[in-house]
């Protein structure tokens, strides 16, 4: 029940953004393009684990300038727009090396840019008028995300643990993203013509949040399976919906909501729902439908190539081992629990489980000791939630202390050296 409630409240800003922008565009006699942009930005901002600050709203006009710059450069020549996109995303990724504030700034500027890539739409009219409406759409989306965080905050939202990754890790991730996107743009525009964005979107979604080379591989597989399932579903829906715009929009929002909920179980569900939603979206905004049988093979090939563009740099250039990520995140979780920081510990536990996904995927054929730590700490989640509300609960404290010692000892043994981990 907790998961359903969290998904419902998490998706609420998307629904509010769509409802608001539909009302505004109808009053101004505009197309659905601005609604799509606002929904895309809201969805990506809601999926972020970062708590947003009201000061972030001041960056909205800057984000609009980023969008306008990309559009102008891309109009002048694809190579200029491609280069701007690659440099912006890579710089935003590497900016995390300079601290949480720089990382949040980079994400705030990139979100509208990615939104325009996912939903390449134009409401029509003068470019300045288009830019003004795009800015308004992003502003409304950000406002509803902030409002949700103020009204429905959780213990995990209240305290955001700072990143402990070395600066060089973020710099190398920036390099990886630059190489992945460069290959995706080059191959996409050379091979897939008007559908080049499918390759770039795939490369970005697989590589942007990959925590390790195993995570990149798993996301690539899930992205491909999701594209296959999502395109099959969209093909059926496209013939069923026909030209009924209201039905298509309702189905699109419903599919996104289902994907938002199912993403916690497997990334493939999210990829499938996003693929189906985009296939329904493109006919609404004047693009050829991606849900037709003739484009099924093209989409799948573009998705696979985009995923490979992200996987290759993550695997070959300064790769991050999944086991190393799990040891580091287990140690962080243990320290938070030891120090009585139970709300941050819940966030670190969620991050630990996400990082362990590649090992869970192969557990039946190759069991790893790191998963025993994840299982043991996951079993503590109810007790950590209790301690987040009442730090002196004796039963919860007893269970937590009973678990910490063995996990910390095994982690030290796996690291092969003594480290400042919590004592039993």
mmCIF file of C-alpha atoms in Angstrom:
data_model
loop_
_atom_site.group_PDB
_atom_site.id
_atom_site.type_symbol
_atom_site.label_atom_id
_atom_site.label_comp_id
_atom_site.label_asym_id
_atom_site.label_seq_id
_atom_site.Cartn_x
_atom_site.Cartn_y
_atom_site.Cartn_z
ATOM 1 C CA UNK A 1 0.000 0.000 0.000
ATOM 2 C CA UNK A 2 2.904 2.330 0.800
ATOM 3 C CA UNK A 3 4.284 1.869 -2.738
ATOM 4 C CA UNK A 4 0.935 2.669 -4.366
ATOM 5 C CA UNK A 5 0.469 5.790 -2.231
ATOM 6 C CA UNK A 6 4.017 6.983 -2.945
ATOM 7 C CA UNK A 7 3.519 6.438 -6.687
ATOM 8 C CA UNK A 8 0.197 8.285 -6.647
ATOM 9 C CA UNK A 9 1.572 11.308 -4.816
ATOM 10 C CA UNK A 10 4.728 11.227 -6.939
ATOM 11 C CA UNK A 11 2.745 11.293 -10.177
ATOM 12 C CA UNK A 12 0.377 14.030 -8.948
ATOM 13 C CA UNK A 13 2.593 16.917 -10.251
ATOM 14 C CA UNK A 14 2.456 15.423 -13.755
ATOM 15 C CA UNK A 15 -1.354 15.307 -13.699
ATOM 16 C CA UNK A 16 -1.551 18.846 -12.306
ATOM 17 C CA UNK A 17 0.857 20.137 -14.957
ATOM 18 C CA UNK A 18 -1.075 18.482 -17.782
ATOM 19 C CA UNK A 19 -4.442 19.747 -16.517
ATOM 20 C CA UNK A 20 -3.159 23.306 -16.111
ATOM 21 C CA UNK A 21 -1.453 23.472 -19.493
ATOM 22 C CA UNK A 22 -4.409 21.933 -21.321
ATOM 23 C CA UNK A 23 -6.629 24.679 -19.911
ATOM 24 C CA UNK A 24 -4.125 27.371 -20.907
ATOM 25 C CA UNK A 25 -3.515 26.055 -24.422
ATOM 26 C CA UNK A 26 -7.233 25.750 -25.088
ATOM 27 C CA UNK A 27 -7.763 29.329 -23.987
ATOM 28 C CA UNK A 28 -4.873 30.489 -26.206
ATOM 29 C CA UNK A 29 -5.868 28.177 -29.115
ATOM 30 C CA UNK A 30 -2.501 26.406 -29.138
ATOM 31 C CA UNK A 31 -1.604 22.836 -30.007
ATOM 32 C CA UNK A 32 -0.719 20.076 -27.585
ATOM 33 C CA UNK A 33 3.046 20.604 -27.920
ATOM 34 C CA UNK A 34 3.451 22.790 -24.836
ATOM 35 C CA UNK A 35 1.426 20.324 -22.751
ATOM 36 C CA UNK A 36 3.790 17.547 -23.792
ATOM 37 C CA UNK A 37 6.881 19.588 -22.911
ATOM 38 C CA UNK A 38 5.506 20.437 -19.458
ATOM 39 C CA UNK A 39 4.554 16.817 -18.804
ATOM 40 C CA UNK A 40 8.021 15.595 -19.859
ATOM 41 C CA UNK A 41 9.832 18.073 -17.600
ATOM 42 C CA UNK A 42 7.477 17.338 -14.690
ATOM 43 C CA UNK A 43 7.931 13.597 -15.098
ATOM 44 C CA UNK A 44 11.729 13.802 -15.152
ATOM 45 C CA UNK A 45 11.839 16.230 -12.225
ATOM 46 C CA UNK A 46 9.493 14.021 -10.212
ATOM 47 C CA UNK A 47 11.638 10.950 -10.926
ATOM 48 C CA UNK A 48 14.685 12.780 -9.540
ATOM 49 C CA UNK A 49 15.673 11.799 -6.004
ATOM 50 C CA UNK A 50 16.902 15.320 -5.342
ATOM 51 C CA UNK A 51 14.859 17.634 -3.163
ATOM 52 C CA UNK A 52 14.175 20.824 -5.121
ATOM 53 C CA UNK A 53 14.659 24.324 -3.754
ATOM 54 C CA UNK A 54 12.351 27.264 -4.533
ATOM 55 C CA UNK A 55 15.453 29.041 -5.853
ATOM 56 C CA UNK A 56 15.390 26.516 -8.698
ATOM 57 C CA UNK A 57 12.511 28.491 -10.238
ATOM 58 C CA UNK A 58 14.967 31.311 -10.962
ATOM 59 C CA UNK A 59 16.795 28.945 -13.313
ATOM 60 C CA UNK A 60 13.743 28.404 -15.515
ATOM 61 C CA UNK A 61 14.506 31.396 -17.792
ATOM 62 C CA UNK A 62 18.095 30.131 -18.083
ATOM 63 C CA UNK A 63 16.752 26.731 -19.096
ATOM 64 C CA UNK A 64 14.611 28.443 -21.713
ATOM 65 C CA UNK A 65 17.734 30.104 -23.122
ATOM 66 C CA UNK A 66 19.371 26.665 -23.301
ATOM 67 C CA UNK A 67 16.386 25.351 -25.266
ATOM 68 C CA UNK A 68 16.435 28.359 -27.606
ATOM 69 C CA UNK A 69 20.185 28.048 -28.184
ATOM 70 C CA UNK A 70 19.855 24.376 -29.066
ATOM 71 C CA UNK A 71 16.954 25.095 -31.439
ATOM 72 C CA UNK A 72 18.790 27.934 -33.208
ATOM 73 C CA UNK A 73 22.040 25.988 -33.562
ATOM 74 C CA UNK A 74 20.232 22.871 -34.748
ATOM 75 C CA UNK A 75 18.385 24.949 -37.338
ATOM 76 C CA UNK A 76 21.674 26.417 -38.570
ATOM 77 C CA UNK A 77 23.258 22.994 -38.848
ATOM 78 C CA UNK A 78 22.725 19.650 -37.173
ATOM 79 C CA UNK A 79 26.372 19.446 -36.203
ATOM 80 C CA UNK A 80 26.170 22.704 -34.200
ATOM 81 C CA UNK A 81 23.052 21.608 -32.332
ATOM 82 C CA UNK A 82 24.504 18.156 -31.704
ATOM 83 C CA UNK A 83 27.717 19.603 -30.299
ATOM 84 C CA UNK A 84 25.816 21.994 -28.026
ATOM 85 C CA UNK A 85 23.640 19.175 -26.704
ATOM 86 C CA UNK A 86 26.618 16.878 -26.053
ATOM 87 C CA UNK A 87 28.684 19.574 -24.328
ATOM 88 C CA UNK A 88 25.745 20.723 -22.172
ATOM 89 C CA UNK A 89 24.868 17.226 -20.936
ATOM 90 C CA UNK A 90 28.513 16.274 -20.374
ATOM 91 C CA UNK A 91 29.212 19.501 -18.469
ATOM 92 C CA UNK A 92 26.099 19.013 -16.323
ATOM 93 C CA UNK A 93 27.228 15.479 -15.484
ATOM 94 C CA UNK A 94 30.796 16.504 -14.654
ATOM 95 C CA UNK A 95 29.556 19.513 -12.640
ATOM 96 C CA UNK A 96 28.709 17.172 -9.760
ATOM 97 C CA UNK A 97 32.448 17.077 -9.074
ATOM 98 C CA UNK A 98 32.148 20.641 -7.758
ATOM 99 C CA UNK A 99 29.524 19.803 -5.142
ATOM 100 C CA UNK A 100 25.775 19.283 -4.720
ATOM 101 C CA UNK A 101 24.870 22.854 -5.725
ATOM 102 C CA UNK A 102 26.704 22.572 -9.057
ATOM 103 C CA UNK A 103 25.094 19.194 -9.667
ATOM 104 C CA UNK A 104 21.610 20.572 -9.034
ATOM 105 C CA UNK A 105 22.330 23.507 -11.346
ATOM 106 C CA UNK A 106 23.400 21.157 -14.120
ATOM 107 C CA UNK A 107 20.314 18.976 -13.752
ATOM 108 C CA UNK A 108 18.005 22.000 -13.730
ATOM 109 C CA UNK A 109 19.472 23.240 -17.019
ATOM 110 C CA UNK A 110 19.486 19.849 -18.744
ATOM 111 C CA UNK A 111 15.910 18.813 -17.866
ATOM 112 C CA UNK A 112 14.195 21.184 -20.349
ATOM 113 C CA UNK A 113 16.717 20.226 -23.025
ATOM 114 C CA UNK A 114 15.989 16.519 -22.604
ATOM 115 C CA UNK A 115 12.281 17.331 -22.533
ATOM 116 C CA UNK A 116 12.540 18.991 -25.937
ATOM 117 C CA UNK A 117 14.403 15.956 -27.277
ATOM 118 C CA UNK A 118 11.735 13.545 -26.004
ATOM 119 C CA UNK A 119 8.907 15.767 -27.255
ATOM 120 C CA UNK A 120 10.282 17.735 -30.246
ATOM 121 C CA UNK A 121 7.260 19.969 -30.636
ATOM 122 C CA UNK A 122 6.538 23.553 -31.636
ATOM 123 C CA UNK A 123 3.326 25.337 -30.659
ATOM 124 C CA UNK A 124 3.626 27.520 -33.738
ATOM 125 C CA UNK A 125 3.914 31.246 -34.169
ATOM 126 C CA UNK A 126 6.855 33.593 -33.681
ATOM 127 C CA UNK A 127 9.997 32.041 -32.124
ATOM 128 C CA UNK A 128 9.855 34.443 -29.161
ATOM 129 C CA UNK A 129 6.232 33.481 -28.556
ATOM 130 C CA UNK A 130 7.218 29.815 -28.693
ATOM 131 C CA UNK A 131 10.059 30.419 -26.236
ATOM 132 C CA UNK A 132 7.724 32.268 -23.849
ATOM 133 C CA UNK A 133 5.225 29.404 -23.825
ATOM 134 C CA UNK A 134 8.001 26.835 -23.360
ATOM 135 C CA UNK A 135 9.336 28.830 -20.391
ATOM 136 C CA UNK A 136 5.851 28.979 -18.883
ATOM 137 C CA UNK A 137 5.403 25.215 -19.321
ATOM 138 C CA UNK A 138 8.693 24.460 -17.553
ATOM 139 C CA UNK A 139 7.883 26.964 -14.789
ATOM 140 C CA UNK A 140 4.462 25.403 -14.119
ATOM 141 C CA UNK A 141 5.972 21.907 -14.066
ATOM 142 C CA UNK A 142 8.659 22.934 -11.569
ATOM 143 C CA UNK A 143 6.085 24.708 -9.362
ATOM 144 C CA UNK A 144 3.937 21.604 -9.047
ATOM 145 C CA UNK A 145 6.973 19.430 -8.243
ATOM 146 C CA UNK A 146 7.970 21.867 -5.477
ATOM 147 C CA UNK A 147 4.409 21.964 -4.167
ATOM 148 C CA UNK A 148 4.253 18.174 -3.982
ATOM 149 C CA UNK A 149 7.493 18.026 -2.022
ATOM 150 C CA UNK A 150 6.165 20.555 0.482
ATOM 151 C CA UNK A 151 2.777 18.860 0.938
ATOM 152 C CA UNK A 152 3.744 15.172 0.793
ATOM 153 C CA UNK A 153 7.263 14.888 2.116
ATOM 154 C CA UNK A 154 8.639 11.595 3.439
ATOM 155 C CA UNK A 155 11.551 10.889 5.798
ATOM 156 C CA UNK A 156 13.681 10.106 2.746
ATOM 157 C CA UNK A 157 12.862 13.510 1.230
ATOM 158 C CA UNK A 158 13.693 15.479 4.338
ATOM 159 C CA UNK A 159 17.408 14.753 4.419
ATOM 160 C CA UNK A 160 19.471 14.410 1.271
ATOM 161 C CA UNK A 161 22.811 12.719 1.966
ATOM 162 C CA UNK A 162 25.657 14.381 0.084
ATOM 163 C CA UNK A 163 27.488 12.409 -2.572
ATOM 164 C CA UNK A 164 30.722 10.827 -1.361
ATOM 165 C CA UNK A 165 31.991 9.900 -4.826
ATOM 166 C CA UNK A 166 35.405 11.235 -5.747
ATOM 167 C CA UNK A 167 35.395 14.220 -8.099
ATOM 168 C CA UNK A 168 37.195 12.233 -10.786
ATOM 169 C CA UNK A 169 34.273 9.768 -10.919
ATOM 170 C CA UNK A 170 31.897 12.542 -11.981
ATOM 171 C CA UNK A 171 34.407 13.885 -14.491
ATOM 172 C CA UNK A 172 34.810 10.459 -16.083
ATOM 173 C CA UNK A 173 31.027 10.067 -16.197
ATOM 174 C CA UNK A 174 30.890 13.336 -18.085
ATOM 175 C CA UNK A 175 33.436 11.992 -20.563
ATOM 176 C CA UNK A 176 31.448 8.768 -20.934
ATOM 177 C CA UNK A 177 28.213 10.671 -21.593
ATOM 178 C CA UNK A 178 29.937 12.884 -24.186
ATOM 179 C CA UNK A 179 31.265 9.884 -26.092
ATOM 180 C CA UNK A 180 27.944 8.009 -25.850
ATOM 181 C CA UNK A 181 25.890 10.944 -27.127
ATOM 182 C CA UNK A 182 28.392 11.772 -29.881
ATOM 183 C CA UNK A 183 28.148 8.214 -31.225
ATOM 184 C CA UNK A 184 24.345 8.243 -30.854
ATOM 185 C CA UNK A 185 23.938 11.514 -32.767
ATOM 186 C CA UNK A 186 26.338 10.416 -35.507
ATOM 187 C CA UNK A 187 24.810 6.979 -36.055
ATOM 188 C CA UNK A 188 21.235 8.135 -35.528
ATOM 189 C CA UNK A 189 21.335 10.968 -38.056
ATOM 190 C CA UNK A 190 23.319 8.902 -40.563
ATOM 191 C CA UNK A 191 21.270 5.712 -40.413
ATOM 192 C CA UNK A 192 17.790 6.554 -39.133
ATOM 193 C CA UNK A 193 17.022 9.906 -40.775
ATOM 194 C CA UNK A 194 14.054 11.649 -39.155
ATOM 195 C CA UNK A 195 14.017 9.052 -36.355
ATOM 196 C CA UNK A 196 17.534 9.830 -35.121
ATOM 197 C CA UNK A 197 16.162 10.951 -31.752
ATOM 198 C CA UNK A 198 15.304 7.352 -30.843
ATOM 199 C CA UNK A 199 19.011 6.493 -30.769
ATOM 200 C CA UNK A 200 19.936 9.572 -28.729
ATOM 201 C CA UNK A 201 17.109 9.079 -26.225
ATOM 202 C CA UNK A 202 18.158 5.458 -25.748
ATOM 203 C CA UNK A 203 21.806 6.410 -25.206
ATOM 204 C CA UNK A 204 20.845 9.091 -22.698
ATOM 205 C CA UNK A 205 18.364 7.018 -20.686
ATOM 206 C CA UNK A 206 20.744 4.054 -20.441
ATOM 207 C CA UNK A 207 23.882 6.012 -19.645
ATOM 208 C CA UNK A 208 22.709 9.036 -17.662
ATOM 209 C CA UNK A 209 21.862 7.209 -14.437
ATOM 210 C CA UNK A 210 24.077 4.132 -14.811
ATOM 211 C CA UNK A 211 25.855 3.566 -11.499
ATOM 212 C CA UNK A 212 28.303 0.951 -12.785
ATOM 213 C CA UNK A 213 29.140 -1.006 -15.906
ATOM 214 C CA UNK A 214 26.810 -3.782 -14.741
ATOM 215 C CA UNK A 215 24.036 -1.238 -14.299
ATOM 216 C CA UNK A 216 24.605 0.085 -17.826
ATOM 217 C CA UNK A 217 24.407 -3.437 -19.250
ATOM 218 C CA UNK A 218 21.211 -4.211 -17.313
ATOM 219 C CA UNK A 219 19.559 -0.954 -18.361
ATOM 220 C CA UNK A 220 20.496 -1.652 -21.972
ATOM 221 C CA UNK A 221 18.793 -5.064 -21.840
ATOM 222 C CA UNK A 222 15.740 -3.624 -20.095
ATOM 223 C CA UNK A 223 15.581 -0.746 -22.563
ATOM 224 C CA UNK A 224 15.553 -3.189 -25.488
ATOM 225 C CA UNK A 225 12.938 -5.486 -23.923
ATOM 226 C CA UNK A 226 10.846 -2.473 -22.964
ATOM 227 C CA UNK A 227 11.019 -1.075 -26.489
ATOM 228 C CA UNK A 228 9.894 -4.401 -27.926
ATOM 229 C CA UNK A 229 6.948 -4.727 -25.542
ATOM 230 C CA UNK A 230 6.024 -1.051 -25.647
ATOM 231 C CA UNK A 231 6.041 -0.873 -29.436
ATOM 232 C CA UNK A 232 3.883 -3.996 -29.680
ATOM 233 C CA UNK A 233 1.350 -2.490 -27.283
ATOM 234 C CA UNK A 234 1.454 0.882 -29.041
ATOM 235 C CA UNK A 235 0.858 -0.773 -32.417
ATOM 236 C CA UNK A 236 -2.403 -2.237 -31.145
ATOM 237 C CA UNK A 237 -3.424 0.991 -29.395
ATOM 238 C CA UNK A 238 -2.661 3.133 -32.458
ATOM 239 C CA UNK A 239 -5.134 1.171 -34.570
ATOM 240 C CA UNK A 240 -7.685 1.155 -31.740
ATOM 241 C CA UNK A 241 -7.512 4.873 -30.935
ATOM 242 C CA UNK A 242 -7.491 6.080 -34.523
ATOM 243 C CA UNK A 243 -7.810 9.864 -34.704
ATOM 244 C CA UNK A 244 -9.500 10.389 -31.335
ATOM 245 C CA UNK A 245 -7.138 12.874 -29.677
ATOM 246 C CA UNK A 246 -8.879 12.918 -26.287
ATOM 247 C CA UNK A 247 -8.725 9.123 -26.036
ATOM 248 C CA UNK A 248 -5.057 9.119 -27.086
ATOM 249 C CA UNK A 249 -4.121 11.731 -24.450
ATOM 250 C CA UNK A 250 -6.007 9.824 -21.739
ATOM 251 C CA UNK A 251 -4.279 6.579 -22.679
ATOM 252 C CA UNK A 252 -0.907 8.322 -22.800
ATOM 253 C CA UNK A 253 -1.256 9.688 -19.262
ATOM 254 C CA UNK A 254 -2.561 6.352 -17.989
ATOM 255 C CA UNK A 255 0.382 4.471 -19.504
ATOM 256 C CA UNK A 256 2.862 6.913 -17.945
ATOM 257 C CA UNK A 257 1.201 6.530 -14.542
ATOM 258 C CA UNK A 258 1.398 2.740 -14.774
ATOM 259 C CA UNK A 259 5.040 2.956 -15.816
ATOM 260 C CA UNK A 260 5.803 5.340 -12.967
ATOM 261 C CA UNK A 261 4.488 2.785 -10.496
ATOM 262 C CA UNK A 262 6.038 -0.297 -12.101
ATOM 263 C CA UNK A 263 9.496 1.260 -12.447
ATOM 264 C CA UNK A 264 10.286 0.365 -8.836
ATOM 265 C CA UNK A 265 10.070 -3.324 -9.774
ATOM 266 C CA UNK A 266 12.052 -3.288 -13.028
ATOM 267 C CA UNK A 267 13.344 -0.624 -15.398
ATOM 268 C CA UNK A 268 11.983 -2.660 -18.335
ATOM 269 C CA UNK A 269 8.420 -1.779 -17.298
ATOM 270 C CA UNK A 270 9.251 1.919 -17.374
ATOM 271 C CA UNK A 271 10.976 1.581 -20.752
ATOM 272 C CA UNK A 272 7.973 -0.272 -22.175
ATOM 273 C CA UNK A 273 5.509 2.342 -20.941
ATOM 274 C CA UNK A 274 7.646 5.236 -22.180
ATOM 275 C CA UNK A 275 7.944 3.606 -25.606
ATOM 276 C CA UNK A 276 4.190 3.072 -25.839
ATOM 277 C CA UNK A 277 3.504 6.630 -24.639
ATOM 278 C CA UNK A 278 5.865 8.157 -27.205
ATOM 279 C CA UNK A 279 4.313 6.063 -29.958
ATOM 280 C CA UNK A 280 0.919 7.523 -29.021
ATOM 281 C CA UNK A 281 2.396 11.000 -28.698
ATOM 282 C CA UNK A 282 4.060 11.419 -32.088
ATOM 283 C CA UNK A 283 0.858 11.352 -34.187
ATOM 284 C CA UNK A 284 -0.640 13.961 -31.845
ATOM 285 C CA UNK A 285 2.176 16.414 -32.554
ATOM 286 C CA UNK A 286 2.470 15.797 -36.282
ATOM 287 C CA UNK A 287 5.142 13.099 -36.461
ATOM 288 C CA UNK A 288 4.810 9.716 -38.118
ATOM 289 C CA UNK A 289 3.477 7.140 -35.704
ATOM 290 C CA UNK A 290 6.103 4.891 -34.123
ATOM 291 C CA UNK A 291 3.454 2.316 -33.437
ATOM 292 C CA UNK A 292 3.141 1.104 -37.039
ATOM 293 C CA UNK A 293 4.482 -2.262 -38.101
ATOM 294 C CA UNK A 294 6.755 -0.711 -40.728
ATOM 295 C CA UNK A 295 8.637 1.233 -38.057
ATOM 296 C CA UNK A 296 8.800 -1.581 -35.483
ATOM 297 C CA UNK A 297 12.140 -2.904 -36.728
ATOM 298 C CA UNK A 298 13.555 0.601 -37.141
ATOM 299 C CA UNK A 299 12.679 1.575 -33.575
ATOM 300 C CA UNK A 300 14.099 -1.611 -32.068
ATOM 301 C CA UNK A 301 17.349 -1.274 -34.031
ATOM 302 C CA UNK A 302 17.667 2.398 -33.037
ATOM 303 C CA UNK A 303 17.070 1.543 -29.368
ATOM 304 C CA UNK A 304 19.630 -1.273 -29.375
ATOM 305 C CA UNK A 305 22.272 0.881 -31.063
ATOM 306 C CA UNK A 306 21.598 3.753 -28.665
ATOM 307 C CA UNK A 307 21.960 1.414 -25.706
ATOM 308 C CA UNK A 308 25.254 0.107 -27.098
ATOM 309 C CA UNK A 309 26.472 3.695 -27.508
ATOM 310 C CA UNK A 310 26.005 4.134 -23.740
ATOM 311 C CA UNK A 311 27.281 0.688 -22.732
ATOM 312 C CA UNK A 312 30.597 0.822 -24.605
ATOM 313 C CA UNK A 313 32.037 3.940 -22.875
ATOM 314 C CA UNK A 314 30.721 2.766 -19.482
ATOM 315 C CA UNK A 315 32.444 -0.590 -19.975
ATOM 316 C CA UNK A 316 35.706 0.453 -21.618
ATOM 317 C CA UNK A 317 36.539 3.944 -20.307
ATOM 318 C CA UNK A 318 37.260 4.189 -16.570
ATOM 319 C CA UNK A 319 34.650 1.499 -15.801
ATOM 320 C CA UNK A 320 33.100 1.367 -12.330
ATOM 321 C CA UNK A 321 32.730 -2.153 -10.945
ATOM 322 C CA UNK A 322 29.344 -3.062 -9.501
ATOM 323 C CA UNK A 323 30.932 -4.764 -6.499
ATOM 324 C CA UNK A 324 32.924 -1.644 -5.656
ATOM 325 C CA UNK A 325 29.762 0.467 -5.785
ATOM 326 C CA UNK A 326 27.956 -1.932 -3.440
ATOM 327 C CA UNK A 327 30.814 -1.976 -0.921
ATOM 328 C CA UNK A 328 30.891 1.805 -0.879
ATOM 329 C CA UNK A 329 27.124 2.221 -0.528
ATOM 330 C CA UNK A 330 26.890 -0.479 2.131
ATOM 331 C CA UNK A 331 29.532 1.358 4.158
ATOM 332 C CA UNK A 332 27.634 4.649 3.768
ATOM 333 C CA UNK A 333 24.397 3.038 4.899
ATOM 334 C CA UNK A 334 26.086 1.482 7.925
ATOM 335 C CA UNK A 335 27.648 4.802 8.937
ATOM 336 C CA UNK A 336 24.309 6.612 8.720
ATOM 337 C CA UNK A 337 22.654 3.983 10.928
ATOM 338 C CA UNK A 338 25.538 4.020 13.394
ATOM 339 C CA UNK A 339 25.330 7.820 13.695
ATOM 340 C CA UNK A 340 21.582 7.723 14.303
ATOM 341 C CA UNK A 341 20.784 9.409 10.969
ATOM 342 C CA UNK A 342 17.860 7.146 10.166
ATOM 343 C CA UNK A 343 16.130 9.264 7.503
ATOM 344 C CA UNK A 344 19.336 9.587 5.438
ATOM 345 C CA UNK A 345 19.926 5.874 6.051
ATOM 346 C CA UNK A 346 16.617 5.095 4.334
ATOM 347 C CA UNK A 347 17.723 7.053 1.280
ATOM 348 C CA UNK A 348 21.098 5.317 1.273
ATOM 349 C CA UNK A 349 19.358 1.948 1.584
ATOM 350 C CA UNK A 350 17.194 2.726 -1.452
ATOM 351 C CA UNK A 351 20.327 3.725 -3.392
ATOM 352 C CA UNK A 352 22.026 0.500 -2.278
ATOM 353 C CA UNK A 353 19.152 -1.628 -3.544
ATOM 354 C CA UNK A 354 19.154 0.178 -6.893
ATOM 355 C CA UNK A 355 22.901 -0.332 -7.256
ATOM 356 C CA UNK A 356 22.481 -4.042 -6.506
ATOM 357 C CA UNK A 357 20.008 -4.602 -9.377
ATOM 358 C CA UNK A 358 22.641 -6.024 -11.797
ATOM 359 C CA UNK A 359 23.694 -8.659 -9.249
ATOM 360 C CA UNK A 360 20.107 -9.579 -8.430
ATOM 361 C CA UNK A 361 19.526 -10.136 -12.151
ATOM 362 C CA UNK A 362 22.180 -12.899 -12.241
ATOM 363 C CA UNK A 363 21.732 -14.202 -8.707
ATOM 364 C CA UNK A 364 20.476 -17.635 -9.763
ATOM 365 C CA UNK A 365 23.590 -18.358 -11.796
ATOM 366 C CA UNK A 366 26.164 -16.343 -9.883
ATOM 367 C CA UNK A 367 25.494 -15.484 -6.241
ATOM 368 C CA UNK A 368 27.594 -12.696 -4.735
ATOM 369 C CA UNK A 369 28.248 -12.073 -1.050
ATOM 370 C CA UNK A 370 27.327 -8.389 -1.458
ATOM 371 C CA UNK A 371 23.698 -9.395 -1.897
ATOM 372 C CA UNK A 372 23.684 -10.855 1.618
ATOM 373 C CA UNK A 373 24.457 -7.367 2.947
ATOM 374 C CA UNK A 374 21.690 -5.840 0.842
ATOM 375 C CA UNK A 375 19.192 -8.456 2.036
ATOM 376 C CA UNK A 376 20.154 -7.966 5.683
ATOM 377 C CA UNK A 377 19.885 -4.169 5.525
ATOM 378 C CA UNK A 378 16.650 -4.314 3.519
ATOM 379 C CA UNK A 379 15.119 -6.424 6.299
ATOM 380 C CA UNK A 380 15.863 -3.503 8.636
ATOM 381 C CA UNK A 381 13.794 -1.011 6.640
ATOM 382 C CA UNK A 382 10.652 -1.227 8.845
ATOM 383 C CA UNK A 383 12.802 -0.741 11.945
ATOM 384 C CA UNK A 384 14.611 2.227 10.372
ATOM 385 C CA UNK A 385 11.270 3.855 9.582
ATOM 386 C CA UNK A 386 10.261 3.346 13.194
ATOM 387 C CA UNK A 387 13.513 4.914 14.396
ATOM 388 C CA UNK A 388 13.090 7.839 11.983
ATOM 389 C CA UNK A 389 9.929 8.686 13.960
ATOM 390 C CA UNK A 390 11.175 7.573 17.393
ATOM 391 C CA UNK A 391 14.948 7.231 17.709
ATOM 392 C CA UNK A 392 14.645 5.567 21.153
ATOM 393 C CA UNK A 393 12.352 2.676 20.235
ATOM 394 C CA UNK A 394 13.978 -0.236 22.136
ATOM 395 C CA UNK A 395 12.759 -3.106 19.949
ATOM 396 C CA UNK A 396 13.880 -1.425 16.735
ATOM 397 C CA UNK A 397 17.260 -0.482 18.215
ATOM 398 C CA UNK A 398 17.841 -4.067 19.359
ATOM 399 C CA UNK A 399 17.149 -5.492 15.915
ATOM 400 C CA UNK A 400 19.300 -2.893 14.173
ATOM 401 C CA UNK A 401 22.272 -3.489 16.466
ATOM 402 C CA UNK A 402 21.933 -7.250 16.012
ATOM 403 C CA UNK A 403 22.231 -6.874 12.227
ATOM 404 C CA UNK A 404 24.918 -4.197 11.933
ATOM 405 C CA UNK A 405 27.771 -6.167 13.458
ATOM 406 C CA UNK A 406 27.823 -9.177 11.094
ATOM 407 C CA UNK A 407 27.319 -6.998 8.019
ATOM 408 C CA UNK A 408 30.131 -4.630 9.029
ATOM 409 C CA UNK A 409 32.497 -7.523 9.790
ATOM 410 C CA UNK A 410 31.818 -9.197 6.457
ATOM 411 C CA UNK A 411 32.254 -5.914 4.630
ATOM 412 C CA UNK A 412 35.663 -5.417 6.250
ATOM 413 C CA UNK A 413 36.662 -8.933 5.259
ATOM 414 C CA UNK A 414 35.538 -8.338 1.676
ATOM 415 C CA UNK A 415 37.473 -5.076 1.517
ATOM 416 C CA UNK A 416 40.560 -6.917 2.761
ATOM 417 C CA UNK A 417 41.516 -4.134 5.134
ATOM 418 C CA UNK A 418 40.387 -2.361 8.268
ATOM 419 C CA UNK A 419 38.162 0.654 7.632
ATOM 420 C CA UNK A 420 36.185 3.099 9.794
ATOM 421 C CA UNK A 421 32.960 1.095 9.648
ATOM 422 C CA UNK A 422 30.433 0.825 12.487
ATOM 423 C CA UNK A 423 31.366 -1.471 15.299
ATOM 424 C CA UNK A 424 29.036 -4.196 16.470
#
